[in-house]
Amino acid sequence: MTKSFQPFKGRTLEKGQHIEVYFNLHKGIFSIRDMRTGFVVGHAPRVWMYHCSFKVSEAGRQRVLESGRKNVHAFVRGYFEGFGPPDNIGGWNPFTYIPYSMKHFQDVLDRCDLIAAQQVYCFGKGGMYK
């Protein structure tokens, strides 16, 4: 696949596979979970997806606020395209999610809440969407 992808327990990741991605605080990269099985298939510092939706569990967010400890409660769901970056990132906008100050993923520039996107490229602790 690529040197940056770290398979987990010998699981595979195929183009077009329905996945959800979240930032793994312990590893400092993204965990990639198969939507059909619910299992983590691997980890990567960058993930490119299409037909995406942004999901935040409010109950999970509330646990973060009450305990002060982060937990896995926010995901980007979509279909795996590759590890990128996309060929042309013109027209893409940066996004982020900070549970202490946001209820949803947000556009970094105009602070609008994000529900869905045609494409998402996750890197760093956030990414870009289009």
mmCIF file of C-alpha atoms in Angstrom:
data_model
loop_
_atom_site.group_PDB
_atom_site.id
_atom_site.type_symbol
_atom_site.label_atom_id
_atom_site.label_comp_id
_atom_site.label_asym_id
_atom_site.label_seq_id
_atom_site.Cartn_x
_atom_site.Cartn_y
_atom_site.Cartn_z
ATOM 1 C CA MET A 1 0.000 0.000 0.000
ATOM 2 C CA THR A 2 2.394 2.681 1.238
ATOM 3 C CA LYS A 3 5.147 2.881 3.818
ATOM 4 C CA SER A 4 3.046 5.240 5.917
ATOM 5 C CA PHE A 5 0.165 2.761 6.326
ATOM 6 C CA GLN A 6 0.523 0.472 9.317
ATOM 7 C CA PRO A 7 -1.861 -2.507 9.029
ATOM 8 C CA PHE A 8 -3.372 -3.692 12.299
ATOM 9 C CA LYS A 9 -3.546 -7.436 12.993
ATOM 10 C CA GLY A 10 -2.984 -8.231 9.304
ATOM 11 C CA ARG A 11 -6.199 -6.476 8.207
ATOM 12 C CA THR A 12 -6.395 -4.883 4.765
ATOM 13 C CA LEU A 13 -7.621 -1.603 3.347
ATOM 14 C CA GLU A 14 -8.919 -1.381 -0.221
ATOM 15 C CA LYS A 15 -9.830 1.585 -2.394
ATOM 16 C CA GLY A 16 -13.570 2.243 -2.046
ATOM 17 C CA GLN A 17 -13.816 0.586 1.373
ATOM 18 C CA HIS A 18 -16.321 2.292 3.716
ATOM 19 C CA ILE A 19 -14.305 3.598 6.666
ATOM 20 C CA GLU A 20 -14.301 6.016 9.545
ATOM 21 C CA VAL A 21 -11.193 7.878 10.604
ATOM 22 C CA TYR A 22 -10.275 9.455 13.913
ATOM 23 C CA PHE A 23 -7.128 10.998 15.333
ATOM 24 C CA ASN A 24 -5.403 8.559 17.684
ATOM 25 C CA LEU A 25 -3.876 10.590 20.513
ATOM 26 C CA HIS A 26 -1.672 7.717 21.701
ATOM 27 C CA LYS A 27 -0.092 7.078 18.293
ATOM 28 C CA GLY A 28 -0.200 10.666 16.976
ATOM 29 C CA ILE A 29 -1.701 9.504 13.656
ATOM 30 C CA PHE A 30 -5.122 8.492 12.334
ATOM 31 C CA SER A 31 -6.819 5.210 13.120
ATOM 32 C CA ILE A 32 -8.850 3.761 10.255
ATOM 33 C CA ARG A 33 -11.859 1.625 11.141
ATOM 34 C CA ASP A 34 -13.858 -0.533 8.713
ATOM 35 C CA MET A 35 -17.545 0.479 8.866
ATOM 36 C CA ARG A 36 -18.777 -3.024 8.032
ATOM 37 C CA THR A 37 -16.870 -4.884 10.753
ATOM 38 C CA GLY A 38 -16.221 -2.075 13.244
ATOM 39 C CA PHE A 39 -12.571 -3.167 13.502
ATOM 40 C CA VAL A 40 -9.531 -0.935 13.152
ATOM 41 C CA VAL A 41 -7.741 -1.984 9.950
ATOM 42 C CA GLY A 42 -4.689 0.211 10.392
ATOM 43 C CA HIS A 43 -3.102 3.573 11.088
ATOM 44 C CA ALA A 44 -1.709 6.294 8.840
ATOM 45 C CA PRO A 45 -0.537 9.911 9.135
ATOM 46 C CA ARG A 46 -2.689 10.918 6.119
ATOM 47 C CA VAL A 47 -5.972 9.566 4.732
ATOM 48 C CA TRP A 48 -7.915 10.715 1.640
ATOM 49 C CA MET A 49 -11.644 9.867 1.438
ATOM 50 C CA TYR A 50 -14.714 10.738 -0.640
ATOM 51 C CA HIS A 51 -18.504 10.982 0.002
ATOM 52 C CA CYS A 52 -17.777 11.965 3.590
ATOM 53 C CA SER A 53 -19.743 12.899 6.678
ATOM 54 C CA PHE A 54 -18.534 14.425 9.936
ATOM 55 C CA LYS A 55 -19.834 12.791 13.134
ATOM 56 C CA VAL A 56 -19.512 13.838 16.780
ATOM 57 C CA SER A 57 -21.096 11.888 19.644
ATOM 58 C CA GLU A 58 -22.502 14.493 22.025
ATOM 59 C CA ALA A 59 -22.455 11.979 24.888
ATOM 60 C CA GLY A 60 -18.760 11.323 24.244
ATOM 61 C CA ARG A 61 -18.069 15.037 24.051
ATOM 62 C CA GLN A 62 -19.834 15.558 27.381
ATOM 63 C CA ARG A 63 -17.627 12.867 28.962
ATOM 64 C CA VAL A 64 -14.581 14.823 27.752
ATOM 65 C CA LEU A 65 -15.923 18.035 29.264
ATOM 66 C CA GLU A 66 -16.809 16.381 32.590
ATOM 67 C CA SER A 67 -13.653 14.302 33.021
ATOM 68 C CA GLY A 68 -11.103 16.499 31.241
ATOM 69 C CA ARG A 69 -9.860 13.337 29.503
ATOM 70 C CA LYS A 70 -10.260 12.860 25.776
ATOM 71 C CA ASN A 71 -11.979 9.785 24.323
ATOM 72 C CA VAL A 72 -12.828 8.562 20.834
ATOM 73 C CA HIS A 73 -16.101 10.313 19.961
ATOM 74 C CA ALA A 74 -15.508 12.244 16.708
ATOM 75 C CA PHE A 75 -15.038 10.713 13.243
ATOM 76 C CA VAL A 76 -14.955 11.428 9.553
ATOM 77 C CA ARG A 77 -16.799 8.700 7.637
ATOM 78 C CA GLY A 78 -16.419 8.037 3.948
ATOM 79 C CA TYR A 79 -14.899 5.817 1.284
ATOM 80 C CA PHE A 80 -11.154 5.258 1.127
ATOM 81 C CA GLU A 81 -9.399 6.859 -1.852
ATOM 82 C CA GLY A 82 -5.746 6.774 -0.833
ATOM 83 C CA PHE A 83 -3.140 8.324 1.395
ATOM 84 C CA GLY A 84 -2.784 11.427 -0.763
ATOM 85 C CA PRO A 85 -2.306 14.155 -1.027
ATOM 86 C CA PRO A 86 -4.907 14.787 -3.723
ATOM 87 C CA ASP A 87 -3.465 15.997 -7.031
ATOM 88 C CA ASN A 88 -5.081 19.428 -6.830
ATOM 89 C CA ILE A 89 -6.010 20.978 -3.488
ATOM 90 C CA GLY A 90 -7.337 24.213 -5.010
ATOM 91 C CA GLY A 91 -10.738 25.016 -3.533
ATOM 92 C CA TRP A 92 -10.136 22.914 -0.417
ATOM 93 C CA ASN A 93 -10.776 24.413 3.045
ATOM 94 C CA PRO A 94 -9.160 23.529 6.381
ATOM 95 C CA PHE A 95 -11.228 21.934 9.152
ATOM 96 C CA THR A 96 -10.716 21.101 12.801
ATOM 97 C CA TYR A 97 -12.499 19.771 15.858
ATOM 98 C CA ILE A 98 -11.787 20.834 19.445
ATOM 99 C CA PRO A 99 -14.220 19.257 21.933
ATOM 100 C CA TYR A 100 -13.753 22.002 24.549
ATOM 101 C CA SER A 101 -14.895 24.799 22.247
ATOM 102 C CA MET A 102 -16.930 23.130 19.451
ATOM 103 C CA LYS A 103 -19.905 20.809 19.225
ATOM 104 C CA HIS A 104 -19.139 19.875 15.596
ATOM 105 C CA PHE A 105 -16.274 19.737 13.153
ATOM 106 C CA GLN A 106 -15.802 23.273 11.828
ATOM 107 C CA ASP A 107 -14.306 25.130 8.913
ATOM 108 C CA VAL A 108 -11.206 26.856 10.315
ATOM 109 C CA LEU A 109 -11.729 30.057 8.332
ATOM 110 C CA ASP A 110 -15.433 30.835 8.710
ATOM 111 C CA ARG A 111 -16.249 28.642 11.757
ATOM 112 C CA CYS A 112 -19.287 27.045 10.079
ATOM 113 C CA ASP A 113 -20.270 23.578 11.296
ATOM 114 C CA LEU A 114 -19.522 20.740 8.887
ATOM 115 C CA ILE A 115 -21.972 17.933 8.148
ATOM 116 C CA ALA A 116 -20.719 16.457 4.872
ATOM 117 C CA ALA A 117 -18.113 16.940 2.144
ATOM 118 C CA GLN A 118 -17.352 15.545 -1.301
ATOM 119 C CA GLN A 119 -13.777 14.788 -0.278
ATOM 120 C CA VAL A 120 -11.710 14.947 2.898
ATOM 121 C CA TYR A 121 -7.951 14.766 3.306
ATOM 122 C CA CYS A 122 -6.992 14.114 6.940
ATOM 123 C CA PHE A 123 -3.485 15.092 8.077
ATOM 124 C CA GLY A 124 -1.950 16.686 11.141
ATOM 125 C CA LYS A 125 -4.735 16.785 13.740
ATOM 126 C CA GLY A 126 -7.379 17.977 11.252
ATOM 127 C CA GLY A 127 -7.318 18.288 7.520
ATOM 128 C CA MET A 128 -8.907 19.797 4.431
ATOM 129 C CA TYR A 129 -12.301 19.276 2.836
ATOM 130 C CA LYS A 130 -14.001 20.069 -0.447
#
